[in-house]
mmCIF file of C-alpha atoms in Angstrom:
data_model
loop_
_atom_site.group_PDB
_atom_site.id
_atom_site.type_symbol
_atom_site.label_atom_id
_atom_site.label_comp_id
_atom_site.label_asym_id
_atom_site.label_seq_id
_atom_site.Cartn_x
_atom_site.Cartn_y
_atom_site.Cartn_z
ATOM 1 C CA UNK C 115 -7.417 -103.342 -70.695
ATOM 2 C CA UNK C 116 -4.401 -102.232 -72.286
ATOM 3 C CA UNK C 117 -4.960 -98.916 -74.363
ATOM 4 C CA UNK C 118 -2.960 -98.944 -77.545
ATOM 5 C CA UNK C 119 -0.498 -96.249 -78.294
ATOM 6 C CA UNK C 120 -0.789 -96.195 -81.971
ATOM 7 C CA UNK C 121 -3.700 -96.741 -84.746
ATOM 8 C CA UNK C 122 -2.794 -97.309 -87.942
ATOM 9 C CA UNK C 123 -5.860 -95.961 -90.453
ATOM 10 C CA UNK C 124 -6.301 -97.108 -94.065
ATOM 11 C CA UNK C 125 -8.890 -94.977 -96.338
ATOM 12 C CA UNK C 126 -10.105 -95.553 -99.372
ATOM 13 C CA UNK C 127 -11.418 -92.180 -100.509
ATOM 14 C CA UNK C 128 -13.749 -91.857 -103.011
ATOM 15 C CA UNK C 129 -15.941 -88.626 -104.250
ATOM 16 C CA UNK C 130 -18.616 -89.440 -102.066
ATOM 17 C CA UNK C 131 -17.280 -91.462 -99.331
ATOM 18 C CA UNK C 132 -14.374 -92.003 -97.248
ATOM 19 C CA UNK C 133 -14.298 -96.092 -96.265
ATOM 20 C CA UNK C 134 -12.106 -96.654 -92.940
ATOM 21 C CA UNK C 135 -10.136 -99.626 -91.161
ATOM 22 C CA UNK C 136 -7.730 -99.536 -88.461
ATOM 23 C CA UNK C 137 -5.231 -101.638 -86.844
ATOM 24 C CA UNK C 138 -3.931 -101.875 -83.539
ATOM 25 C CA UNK C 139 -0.343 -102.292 -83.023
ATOM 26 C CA UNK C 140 -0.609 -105.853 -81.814
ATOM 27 C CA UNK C 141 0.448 -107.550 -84.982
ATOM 28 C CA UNK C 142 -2.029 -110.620 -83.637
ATOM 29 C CA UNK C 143 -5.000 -108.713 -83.487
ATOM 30 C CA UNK C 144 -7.204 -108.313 -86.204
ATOM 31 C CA UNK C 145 -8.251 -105.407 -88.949
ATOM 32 C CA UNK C 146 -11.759 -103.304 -87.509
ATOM 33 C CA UNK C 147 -12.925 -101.906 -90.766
ATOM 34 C CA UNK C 148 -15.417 -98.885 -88.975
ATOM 35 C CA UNK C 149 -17.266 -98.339 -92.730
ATOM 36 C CA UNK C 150 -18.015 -95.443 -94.920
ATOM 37 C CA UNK C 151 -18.164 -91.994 -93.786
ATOM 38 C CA UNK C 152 -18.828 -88.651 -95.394
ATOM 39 C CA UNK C 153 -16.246 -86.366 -97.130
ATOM 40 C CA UNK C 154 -16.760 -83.022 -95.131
ATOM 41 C CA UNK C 155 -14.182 -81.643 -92.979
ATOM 42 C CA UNK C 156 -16.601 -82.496 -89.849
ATOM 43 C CA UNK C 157 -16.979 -86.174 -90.906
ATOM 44 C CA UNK C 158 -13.351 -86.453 -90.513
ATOM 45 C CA UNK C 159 -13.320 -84.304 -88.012
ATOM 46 C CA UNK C 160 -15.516 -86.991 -86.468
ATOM 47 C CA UNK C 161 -13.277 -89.863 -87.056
ATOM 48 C CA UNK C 162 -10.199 -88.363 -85.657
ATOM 49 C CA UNK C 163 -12.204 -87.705 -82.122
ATOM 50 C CA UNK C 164 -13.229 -91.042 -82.256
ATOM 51 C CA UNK C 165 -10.021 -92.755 -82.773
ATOM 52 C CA UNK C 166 -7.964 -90.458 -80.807
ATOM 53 C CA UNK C 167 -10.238 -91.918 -77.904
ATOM 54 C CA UNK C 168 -8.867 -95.240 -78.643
ATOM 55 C CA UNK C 169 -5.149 -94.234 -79.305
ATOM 56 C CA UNK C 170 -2.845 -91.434 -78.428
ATOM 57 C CA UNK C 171 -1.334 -91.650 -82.122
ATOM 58 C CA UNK C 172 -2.956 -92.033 -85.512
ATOM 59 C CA UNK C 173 -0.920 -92.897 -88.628
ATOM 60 C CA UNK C 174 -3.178 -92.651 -91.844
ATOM 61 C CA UNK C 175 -2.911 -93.760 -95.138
ATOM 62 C CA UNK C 176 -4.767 -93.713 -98.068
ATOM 63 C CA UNK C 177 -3.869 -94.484 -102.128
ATOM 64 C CA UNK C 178 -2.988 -91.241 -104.454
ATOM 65 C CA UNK C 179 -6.048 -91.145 -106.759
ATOM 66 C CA UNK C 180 -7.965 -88.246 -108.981
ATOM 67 C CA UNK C 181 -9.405 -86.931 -105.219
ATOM 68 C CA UNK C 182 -5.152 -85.552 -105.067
ATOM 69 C CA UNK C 183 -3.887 -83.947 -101.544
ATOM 70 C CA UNK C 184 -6.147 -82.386 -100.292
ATOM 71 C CA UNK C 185 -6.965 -84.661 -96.996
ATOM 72 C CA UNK C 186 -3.659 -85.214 -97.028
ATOM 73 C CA UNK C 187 -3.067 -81.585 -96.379
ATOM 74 C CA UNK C 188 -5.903 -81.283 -94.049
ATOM 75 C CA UNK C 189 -4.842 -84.233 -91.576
ATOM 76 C CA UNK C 190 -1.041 -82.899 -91.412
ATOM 77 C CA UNK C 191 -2.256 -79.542 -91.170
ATOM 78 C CA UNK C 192 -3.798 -80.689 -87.618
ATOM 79 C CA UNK C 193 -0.301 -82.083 -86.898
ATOM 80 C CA UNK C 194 -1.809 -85.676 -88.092
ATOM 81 C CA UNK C 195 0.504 -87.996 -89.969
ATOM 82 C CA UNK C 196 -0.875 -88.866 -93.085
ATOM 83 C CA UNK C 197 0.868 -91.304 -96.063
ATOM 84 C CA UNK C 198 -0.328 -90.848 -99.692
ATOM 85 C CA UNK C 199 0.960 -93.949 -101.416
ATOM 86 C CA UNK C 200 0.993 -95.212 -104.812
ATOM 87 C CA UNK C 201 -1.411 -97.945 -105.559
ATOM 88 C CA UNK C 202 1.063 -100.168 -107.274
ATOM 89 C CA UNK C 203 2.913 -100.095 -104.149
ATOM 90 C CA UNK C 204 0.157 -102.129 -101.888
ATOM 91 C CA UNK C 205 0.642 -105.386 -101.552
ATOM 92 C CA UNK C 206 -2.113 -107.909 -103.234
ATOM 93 C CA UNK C 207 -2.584 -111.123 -103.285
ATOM 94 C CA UNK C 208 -2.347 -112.647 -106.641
ATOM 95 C CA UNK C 209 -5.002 -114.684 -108.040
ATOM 96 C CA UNK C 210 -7.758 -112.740 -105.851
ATOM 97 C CA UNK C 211 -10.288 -111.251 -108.417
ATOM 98 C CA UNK C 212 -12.702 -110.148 -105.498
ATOM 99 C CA UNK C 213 -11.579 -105.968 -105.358
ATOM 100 C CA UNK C 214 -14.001 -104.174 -102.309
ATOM 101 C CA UNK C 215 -13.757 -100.620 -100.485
ATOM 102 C CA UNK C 216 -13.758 -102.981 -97.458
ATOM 103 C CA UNK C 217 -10.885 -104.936 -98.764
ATOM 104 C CA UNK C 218 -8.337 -102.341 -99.954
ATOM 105 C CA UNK C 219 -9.488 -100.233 -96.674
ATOM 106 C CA UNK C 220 -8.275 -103.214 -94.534
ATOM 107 C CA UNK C 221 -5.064 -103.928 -96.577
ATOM 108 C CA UNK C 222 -3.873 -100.368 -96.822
ATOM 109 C CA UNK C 223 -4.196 -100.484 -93.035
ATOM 110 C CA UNK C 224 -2.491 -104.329 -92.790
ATOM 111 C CA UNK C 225 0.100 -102.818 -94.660
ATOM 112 C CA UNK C 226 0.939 -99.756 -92.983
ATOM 113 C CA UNK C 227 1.354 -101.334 -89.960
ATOM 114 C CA UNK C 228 3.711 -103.773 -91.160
ATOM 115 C CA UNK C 229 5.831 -100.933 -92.991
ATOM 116 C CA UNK C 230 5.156 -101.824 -96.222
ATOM 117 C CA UNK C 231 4.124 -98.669 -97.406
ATOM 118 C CA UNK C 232 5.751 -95.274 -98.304
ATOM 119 C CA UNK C 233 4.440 -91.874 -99.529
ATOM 120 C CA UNK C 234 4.621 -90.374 -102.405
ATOM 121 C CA UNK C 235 6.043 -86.996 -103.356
ATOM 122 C CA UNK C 236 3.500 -84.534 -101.924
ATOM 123 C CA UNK C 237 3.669 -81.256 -103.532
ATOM 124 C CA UNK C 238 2.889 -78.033 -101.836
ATOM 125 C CA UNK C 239 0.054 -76.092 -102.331
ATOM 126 C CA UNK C 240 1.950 -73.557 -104.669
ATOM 127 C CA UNK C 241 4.522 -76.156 -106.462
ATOM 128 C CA UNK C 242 1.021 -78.081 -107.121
ATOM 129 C CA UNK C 243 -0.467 -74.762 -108.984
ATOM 130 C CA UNK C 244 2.530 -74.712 -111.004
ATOM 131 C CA UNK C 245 2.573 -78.437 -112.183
ATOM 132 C CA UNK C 246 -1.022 -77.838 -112.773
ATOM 133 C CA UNK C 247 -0.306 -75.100 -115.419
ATOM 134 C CA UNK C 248 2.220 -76.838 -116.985
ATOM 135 C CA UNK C 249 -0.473 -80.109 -117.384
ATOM 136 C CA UNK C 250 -2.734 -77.449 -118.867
ATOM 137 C CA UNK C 251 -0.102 -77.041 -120.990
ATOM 138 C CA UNK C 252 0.838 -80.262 -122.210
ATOM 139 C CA UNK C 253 -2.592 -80.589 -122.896
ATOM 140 C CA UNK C 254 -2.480 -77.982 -125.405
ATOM 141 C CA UNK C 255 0.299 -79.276 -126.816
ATOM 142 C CA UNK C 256 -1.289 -82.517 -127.356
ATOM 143 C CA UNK C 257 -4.544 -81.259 -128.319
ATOM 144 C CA UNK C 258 -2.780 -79.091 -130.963
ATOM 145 C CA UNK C 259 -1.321 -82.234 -132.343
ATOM 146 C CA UNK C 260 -4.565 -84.270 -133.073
ATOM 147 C CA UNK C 261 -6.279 -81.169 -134.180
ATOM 148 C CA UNK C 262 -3.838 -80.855 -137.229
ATOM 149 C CA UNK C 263 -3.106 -84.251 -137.632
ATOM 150 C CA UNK C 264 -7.215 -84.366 -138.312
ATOM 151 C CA UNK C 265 -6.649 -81.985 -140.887
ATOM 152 C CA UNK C 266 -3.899 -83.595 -142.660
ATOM 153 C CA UNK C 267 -6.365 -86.739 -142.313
ATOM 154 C CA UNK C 268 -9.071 -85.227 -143.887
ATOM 155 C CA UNK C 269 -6.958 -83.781 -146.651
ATOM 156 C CA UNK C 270 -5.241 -87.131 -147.618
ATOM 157 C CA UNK C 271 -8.796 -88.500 -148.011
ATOM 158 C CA UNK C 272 -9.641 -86.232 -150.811
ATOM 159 C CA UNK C 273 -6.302 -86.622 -152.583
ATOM 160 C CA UNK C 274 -4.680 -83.473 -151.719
ATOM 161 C CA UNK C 275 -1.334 -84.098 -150.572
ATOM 162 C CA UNK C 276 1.161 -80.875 -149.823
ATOM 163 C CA UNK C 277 4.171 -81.234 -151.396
ATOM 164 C CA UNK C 278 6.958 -80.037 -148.859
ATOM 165 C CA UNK C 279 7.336 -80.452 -145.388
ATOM 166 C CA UNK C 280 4.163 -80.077 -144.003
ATOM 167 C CA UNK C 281 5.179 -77.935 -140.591
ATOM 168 C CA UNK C 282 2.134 -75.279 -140.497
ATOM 169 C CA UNK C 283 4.902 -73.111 -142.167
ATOM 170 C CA UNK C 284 3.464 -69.369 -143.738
ATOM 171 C CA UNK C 285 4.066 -71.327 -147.122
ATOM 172 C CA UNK C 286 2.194 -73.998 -145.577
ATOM 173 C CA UNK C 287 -1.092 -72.198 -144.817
ATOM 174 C CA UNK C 288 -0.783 -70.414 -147.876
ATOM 175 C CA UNK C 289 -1.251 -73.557 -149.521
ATOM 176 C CA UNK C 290 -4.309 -74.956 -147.704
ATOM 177 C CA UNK C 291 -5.819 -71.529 -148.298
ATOM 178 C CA UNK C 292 -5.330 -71.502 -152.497
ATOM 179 C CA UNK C 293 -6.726 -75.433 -152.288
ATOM 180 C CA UNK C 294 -10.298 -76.302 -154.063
ATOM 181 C CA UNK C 295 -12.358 -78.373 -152.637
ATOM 182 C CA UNK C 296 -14.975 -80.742 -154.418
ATOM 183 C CA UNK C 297 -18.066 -79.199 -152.813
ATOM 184 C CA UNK C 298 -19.168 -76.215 -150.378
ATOM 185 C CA UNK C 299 -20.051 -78.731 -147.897
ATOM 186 C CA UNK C 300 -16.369 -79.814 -147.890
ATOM 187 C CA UNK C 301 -15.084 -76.028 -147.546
ATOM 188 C CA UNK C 302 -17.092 -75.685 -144.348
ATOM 189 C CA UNK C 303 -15.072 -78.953 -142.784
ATOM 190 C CA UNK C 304 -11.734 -77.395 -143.927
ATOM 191 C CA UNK C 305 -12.421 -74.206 -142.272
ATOM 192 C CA UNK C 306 -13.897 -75.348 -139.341
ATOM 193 C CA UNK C 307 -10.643 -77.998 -138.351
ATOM 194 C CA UNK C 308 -8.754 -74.338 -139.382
ATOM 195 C CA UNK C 309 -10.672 -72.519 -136.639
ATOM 196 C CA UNK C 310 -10.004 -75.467 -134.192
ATOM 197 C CA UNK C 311 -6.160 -75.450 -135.120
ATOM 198 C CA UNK C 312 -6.380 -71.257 -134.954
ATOM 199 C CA UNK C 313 -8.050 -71.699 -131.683
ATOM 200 C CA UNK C 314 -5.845 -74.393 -129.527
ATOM 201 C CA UNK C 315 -2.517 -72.469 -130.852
ATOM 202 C CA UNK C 316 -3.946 -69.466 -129.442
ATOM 203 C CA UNK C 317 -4.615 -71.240 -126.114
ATOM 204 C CA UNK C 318 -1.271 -72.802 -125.812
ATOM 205 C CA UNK C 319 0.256 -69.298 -126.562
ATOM 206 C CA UNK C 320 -1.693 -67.673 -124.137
ATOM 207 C CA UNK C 321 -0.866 -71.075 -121.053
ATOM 208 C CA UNK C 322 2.614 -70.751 -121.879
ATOM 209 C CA UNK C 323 3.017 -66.545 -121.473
ATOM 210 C CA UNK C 324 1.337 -67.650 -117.981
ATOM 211 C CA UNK C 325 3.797 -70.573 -116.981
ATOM 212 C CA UNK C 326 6.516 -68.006 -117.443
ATOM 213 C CA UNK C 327 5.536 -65.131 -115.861
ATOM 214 C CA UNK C 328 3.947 -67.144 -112.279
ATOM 215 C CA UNK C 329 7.007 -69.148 -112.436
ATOM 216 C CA UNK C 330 9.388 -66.633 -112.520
ATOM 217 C CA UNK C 331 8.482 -65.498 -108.239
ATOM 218 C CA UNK C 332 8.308 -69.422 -108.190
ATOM 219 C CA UNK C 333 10.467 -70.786 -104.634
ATOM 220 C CA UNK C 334 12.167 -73.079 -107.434
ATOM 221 C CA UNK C 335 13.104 -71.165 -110.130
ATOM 222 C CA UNK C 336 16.610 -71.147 -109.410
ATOM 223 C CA UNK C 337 16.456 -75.092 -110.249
ATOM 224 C CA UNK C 338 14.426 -73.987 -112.774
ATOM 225 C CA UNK C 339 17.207 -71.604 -114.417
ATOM 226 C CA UNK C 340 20.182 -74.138 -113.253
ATOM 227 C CA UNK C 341 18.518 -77.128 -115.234
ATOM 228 C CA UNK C 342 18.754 -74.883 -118.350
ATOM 229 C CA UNK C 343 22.117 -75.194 -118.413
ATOM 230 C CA UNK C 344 21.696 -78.594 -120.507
ATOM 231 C CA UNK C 345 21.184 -78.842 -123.877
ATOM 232 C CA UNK C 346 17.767 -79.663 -125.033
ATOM 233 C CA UNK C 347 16.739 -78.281 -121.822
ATOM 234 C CA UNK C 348 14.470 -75.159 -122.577
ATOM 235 C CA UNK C 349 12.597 -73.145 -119.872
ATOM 236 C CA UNK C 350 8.409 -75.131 -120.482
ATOM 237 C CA UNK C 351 10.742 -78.887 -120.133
ATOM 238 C CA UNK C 352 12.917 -76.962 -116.881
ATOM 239 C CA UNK C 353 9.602 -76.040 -115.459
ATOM 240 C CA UNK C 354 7.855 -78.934 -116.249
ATOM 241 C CA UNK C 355 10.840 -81.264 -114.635
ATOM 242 C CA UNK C 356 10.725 -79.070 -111.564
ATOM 243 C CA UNK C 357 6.865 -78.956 -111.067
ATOM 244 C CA UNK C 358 6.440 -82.725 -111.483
ATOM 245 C CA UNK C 359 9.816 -83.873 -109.311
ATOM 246 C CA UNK C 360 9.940 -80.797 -106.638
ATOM 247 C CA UNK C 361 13.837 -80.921 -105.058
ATOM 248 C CA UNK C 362 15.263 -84.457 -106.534
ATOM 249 C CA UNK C 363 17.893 -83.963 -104.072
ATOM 250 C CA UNK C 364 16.299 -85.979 -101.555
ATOM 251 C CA UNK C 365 17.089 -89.134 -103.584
ATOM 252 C CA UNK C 366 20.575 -90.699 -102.424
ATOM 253 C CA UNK C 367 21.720 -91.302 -106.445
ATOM 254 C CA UNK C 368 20.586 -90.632 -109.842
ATOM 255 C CA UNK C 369 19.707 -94.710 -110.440
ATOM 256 C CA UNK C 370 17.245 -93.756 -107.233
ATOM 257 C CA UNK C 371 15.510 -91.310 -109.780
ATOM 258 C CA UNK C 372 15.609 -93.026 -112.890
ATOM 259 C CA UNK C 373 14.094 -95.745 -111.446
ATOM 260 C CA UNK C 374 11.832 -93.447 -109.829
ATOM 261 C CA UNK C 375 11.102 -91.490 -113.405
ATOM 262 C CA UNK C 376 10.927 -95.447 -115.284
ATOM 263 C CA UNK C 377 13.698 -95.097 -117.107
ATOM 264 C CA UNK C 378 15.552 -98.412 -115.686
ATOM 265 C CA UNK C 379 15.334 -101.323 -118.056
ATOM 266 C CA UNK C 380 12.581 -104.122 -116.310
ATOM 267 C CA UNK C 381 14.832 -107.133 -115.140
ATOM 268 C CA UNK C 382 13.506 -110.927 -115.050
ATOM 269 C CA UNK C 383 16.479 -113.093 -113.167
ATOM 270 C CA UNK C 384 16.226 -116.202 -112.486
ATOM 271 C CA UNK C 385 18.916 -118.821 -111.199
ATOM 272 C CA UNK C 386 22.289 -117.684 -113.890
ATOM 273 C CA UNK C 387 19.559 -116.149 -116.472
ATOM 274 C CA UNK C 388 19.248 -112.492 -116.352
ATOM 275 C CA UNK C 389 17.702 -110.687 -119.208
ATOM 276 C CA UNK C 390 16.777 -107.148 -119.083
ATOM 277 C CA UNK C 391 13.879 -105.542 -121.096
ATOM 278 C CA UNK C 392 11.627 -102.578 -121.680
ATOM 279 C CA UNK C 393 11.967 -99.756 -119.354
ATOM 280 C CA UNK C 394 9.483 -99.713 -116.621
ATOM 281 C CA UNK C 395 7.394 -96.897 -117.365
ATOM 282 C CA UNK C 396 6.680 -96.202 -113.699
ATOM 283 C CA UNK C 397 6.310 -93.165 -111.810
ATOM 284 C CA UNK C 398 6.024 -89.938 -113.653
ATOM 285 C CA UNK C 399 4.939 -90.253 -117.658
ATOM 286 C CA UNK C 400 4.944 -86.168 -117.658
ATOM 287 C CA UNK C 401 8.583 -86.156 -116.976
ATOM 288 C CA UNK C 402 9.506 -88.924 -119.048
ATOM 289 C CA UNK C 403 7.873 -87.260 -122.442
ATOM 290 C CA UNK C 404 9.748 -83.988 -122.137
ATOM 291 C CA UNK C 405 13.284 -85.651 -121.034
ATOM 292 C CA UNK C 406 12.445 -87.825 -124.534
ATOM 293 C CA UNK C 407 12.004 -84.709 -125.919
ATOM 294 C CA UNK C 408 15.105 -82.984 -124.707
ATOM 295 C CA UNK C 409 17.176 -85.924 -125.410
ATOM 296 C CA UNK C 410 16.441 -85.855 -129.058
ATOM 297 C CA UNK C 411 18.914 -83.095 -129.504
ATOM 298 C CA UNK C 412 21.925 -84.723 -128.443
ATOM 299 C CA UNK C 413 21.729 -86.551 -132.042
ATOM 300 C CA UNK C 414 23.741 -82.956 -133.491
ATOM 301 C CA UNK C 415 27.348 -82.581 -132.820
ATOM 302 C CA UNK C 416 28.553 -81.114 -129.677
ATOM 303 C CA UNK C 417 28.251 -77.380 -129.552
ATOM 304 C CA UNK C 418 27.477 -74.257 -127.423
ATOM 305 C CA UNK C 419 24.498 -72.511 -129.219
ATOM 306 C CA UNK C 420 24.275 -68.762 -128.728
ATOM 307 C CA UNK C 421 20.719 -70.050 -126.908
ATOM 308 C CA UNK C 422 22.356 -71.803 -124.185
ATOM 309 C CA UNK C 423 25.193 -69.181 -123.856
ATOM 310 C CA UNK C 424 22.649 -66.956 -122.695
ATOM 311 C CA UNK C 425 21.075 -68.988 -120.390
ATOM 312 C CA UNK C 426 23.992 -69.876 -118.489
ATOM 313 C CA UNK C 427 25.859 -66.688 -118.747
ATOM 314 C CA UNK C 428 24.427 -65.906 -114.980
ATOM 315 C CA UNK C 429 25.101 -69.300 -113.313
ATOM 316 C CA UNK C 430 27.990 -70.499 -111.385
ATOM 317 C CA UNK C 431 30.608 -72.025 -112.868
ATOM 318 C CA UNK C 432 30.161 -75.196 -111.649
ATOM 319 C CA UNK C 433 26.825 -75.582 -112.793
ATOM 320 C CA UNK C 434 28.006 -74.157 -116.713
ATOM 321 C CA UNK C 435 31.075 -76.913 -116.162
ATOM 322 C CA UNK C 436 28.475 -79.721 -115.378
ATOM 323 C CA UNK C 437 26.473 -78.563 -118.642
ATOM 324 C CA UNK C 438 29.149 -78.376 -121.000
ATOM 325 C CA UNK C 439 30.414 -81.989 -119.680
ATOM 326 C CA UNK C 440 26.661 -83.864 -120.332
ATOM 327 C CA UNK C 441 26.313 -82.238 -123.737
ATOM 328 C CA UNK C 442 30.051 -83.560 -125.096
ATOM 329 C CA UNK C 443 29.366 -86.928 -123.299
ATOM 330 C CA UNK C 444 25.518 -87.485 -124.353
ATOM 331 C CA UNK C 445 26.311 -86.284 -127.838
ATOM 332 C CA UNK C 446 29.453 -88.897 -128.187
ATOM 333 C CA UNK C 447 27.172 -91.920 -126.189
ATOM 334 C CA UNK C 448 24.206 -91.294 -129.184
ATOM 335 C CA UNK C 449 27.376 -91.141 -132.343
ATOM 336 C CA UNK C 450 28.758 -94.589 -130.168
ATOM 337 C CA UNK C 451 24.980 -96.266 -130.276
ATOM 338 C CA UNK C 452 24.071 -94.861 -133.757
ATOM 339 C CA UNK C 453 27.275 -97.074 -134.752
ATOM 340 C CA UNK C 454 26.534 -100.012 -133.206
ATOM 341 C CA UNK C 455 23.120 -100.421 -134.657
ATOM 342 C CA UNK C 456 20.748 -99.402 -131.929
ATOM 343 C CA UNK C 457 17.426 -98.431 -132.722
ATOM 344 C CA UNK C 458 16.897 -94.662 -132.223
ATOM 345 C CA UNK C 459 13.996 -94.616 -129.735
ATOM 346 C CA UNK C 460 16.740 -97.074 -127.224
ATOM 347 C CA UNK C 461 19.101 -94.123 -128.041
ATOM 348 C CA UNK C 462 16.985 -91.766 -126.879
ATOM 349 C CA UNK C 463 15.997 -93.500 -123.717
ATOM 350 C CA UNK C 464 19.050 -94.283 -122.627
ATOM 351 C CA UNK C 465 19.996 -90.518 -123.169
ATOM 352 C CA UNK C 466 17.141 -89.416 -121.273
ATOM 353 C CA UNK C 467 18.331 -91.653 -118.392
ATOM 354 C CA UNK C 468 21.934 -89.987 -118.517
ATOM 355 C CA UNK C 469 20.685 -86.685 -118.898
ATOM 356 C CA UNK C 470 18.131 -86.797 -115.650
ATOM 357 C CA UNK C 471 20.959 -88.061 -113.698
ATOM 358 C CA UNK C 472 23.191 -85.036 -114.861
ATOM 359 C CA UNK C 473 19.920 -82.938 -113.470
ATOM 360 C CA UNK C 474 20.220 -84.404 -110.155
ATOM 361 C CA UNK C 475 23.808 -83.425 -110.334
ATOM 362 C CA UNK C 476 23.119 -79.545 -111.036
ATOM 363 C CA UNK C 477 20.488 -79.902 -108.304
ATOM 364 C CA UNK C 478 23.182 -80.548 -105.912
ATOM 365 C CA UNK C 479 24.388 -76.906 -106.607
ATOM 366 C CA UNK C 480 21.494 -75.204 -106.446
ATOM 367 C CA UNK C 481 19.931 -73.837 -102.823
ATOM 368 C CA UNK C 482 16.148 -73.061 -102.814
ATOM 369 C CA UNK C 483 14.427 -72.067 -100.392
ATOM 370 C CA UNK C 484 11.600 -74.469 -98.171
#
């Protein structure tokens, strides 16, 4: 009997379990789904001895999910290839409401052998740690925000409205603290959404000192630095873009990333009709929200701040050049679509799209190392 040269595995990993299926490269033969098997290096250990007596190369595959890289990283690591791809990305059939570990085990390996499938961007173990302190710190961020916004809730419901700009100011604080409340009861509710606000603020202080200092030995701070030289690019939205994105130089063009980030519009053609909508939202959401963010400030007139003169003061030329050419264009493209009636949040996207692409374009002149 003919020994096959190549397996191609599909897992469906789980906390508990690892379900398995493998196909032969004879596109006629059929899908052996081998079952569940533990989680422990030695139960995969187990599994590759036992294929590897069937095949002289194993390809595996298995969907990014909340268990992250780590098998991944253990199955190259034994010079194994290993695809993490995105779920979205494996073909289904539509109108099949039966979902199995059996039957996503034997599809991821279907597809892999037909080429269907590609990995996702696999962080190292380092550029992971990174993106994971910056996700602390978005959390914070976020966390801060529905703290005070339960405050300001709570407030409103007794009648007590701050008159001013309500931006946790000194004046601002100064105000909740002269306030009198109907009962003691009420005090103690006051205080205690005061503690929580006190409290988050101090963490996100204390997660952002951190991001700074471990990312300044980071391998890609000099992207880091270089994407700085954008307006509305500070050094939390640099990291952030670098952590979640790694080198974007390995896509051909910036409509590669976009549509990689979801910032394309979604497209429904059909015979001469061709209307384009929303924007996709796939990929990253991380990177979306802070290039939203950073887009925001191309609604000012054109200008060099003395902020971003000294963060480029140190960069090449080319880099400063590239800079000072996205914030004169973005800032005229948001006056253009102000006039012509857009609504501000399509402003903003289509800013962020421009203003990723003008990333990839500084990451072009940046060398860091592997």
């Amino acid at each position: 009997m003919h020994k096959p040269t190549t397996l191609f595995v599909g897992l469906d990993v789980h906390k508990d379990s690892i379900s398995v299926a493998y196909a032969c490269e004879d596109r006629d033969s059929d899908v052996t789904f081998v079952g569940p098997i533990g989680t422990l290096q030695r139960d995969v250990d187990k599994l590759v001895r036992r294929l590897q007596s069937k095949a002289s190369r194993l390809v595996f595959a298995y969907e990014a999910g909340p268990c992250g890289f780590v098998l991944h990283r253990y199955l190259t690591g034994k010079e194994i290839e290993c695809l993490v791809v995105a779920p979205t990305r494996i073909p289904k059939k539509p109108g099949d409401p039966i979902k199995t570990d059996r039957r996503d085990t034997i599809q991821i390996a279907r597809s892999l052998r037909a080429g269907d499938l590609d990995s996702v961007y696999v962080p190292s173990v380092d550029d992971e740690a990174i993106r994971d302190l910056s996700r602390a710190r978005e959390d914070g961020v976020i966390d801060l925000k529905a703290a005070r916004l339960r405050l300001k809730s709570f407030l409103l419901r007794l009648g007590i409205v701050y008159v001013g700009r309500a931006d946790w100011s000194d004046a601002h604080q100064r105000f909740l603290a002269r306030v009198v409340y109907p009962t003691p009861v009420q005090q103690i509710v006051l205080q205690e959404y005061l503690n929580a606000i006190t409290e988050i603020a101090d963490r996100l202080k204390r997660i952002t000192v951190e991001l700074r200092e471990h990312s300044s030995s980071w391998r890609l701070l000099p992207l880091v630095e270089a994407y700085q030289a954008m307006r509305g690019v500070q050094d939390t939205i640099a990291i952030t873009a670098a952590a979640e994105l790694g080198d974007i130089t390995r896509f051909d063009n910036p409509r590669q990333l976009a549509a990689f980030v979801g910032l394309v519009p979604s497209c429904h053609a059909t015979g001469k009709s061709r209307r384009l909508g929303a924007i996709t939202k796939a990929g990253n959401s991380h990177v979306r929200r802070v290039l939203i963010e950073g887009a925001w400030t191309y609604r000012h007139p054109a200008k060099v701040s003395e902020a971003i003169r000294k963060r480029v003061e140190r960069l090449p030329k080319t880099i400063q050049d590239i800079g000072r050419k996205a914030q004169v264009r973005l800032c005229k493209r948001f006056r253009r679509l102000t006039a012509r009636g857009k609504h501000p949040n399509v402003i903003v996207t289509a800013i962020a799209r421009e203003l990723l692409a003008f990333m990839w374009a500084i990451a072009r002149e940046v060398k860091i190392s592997a």
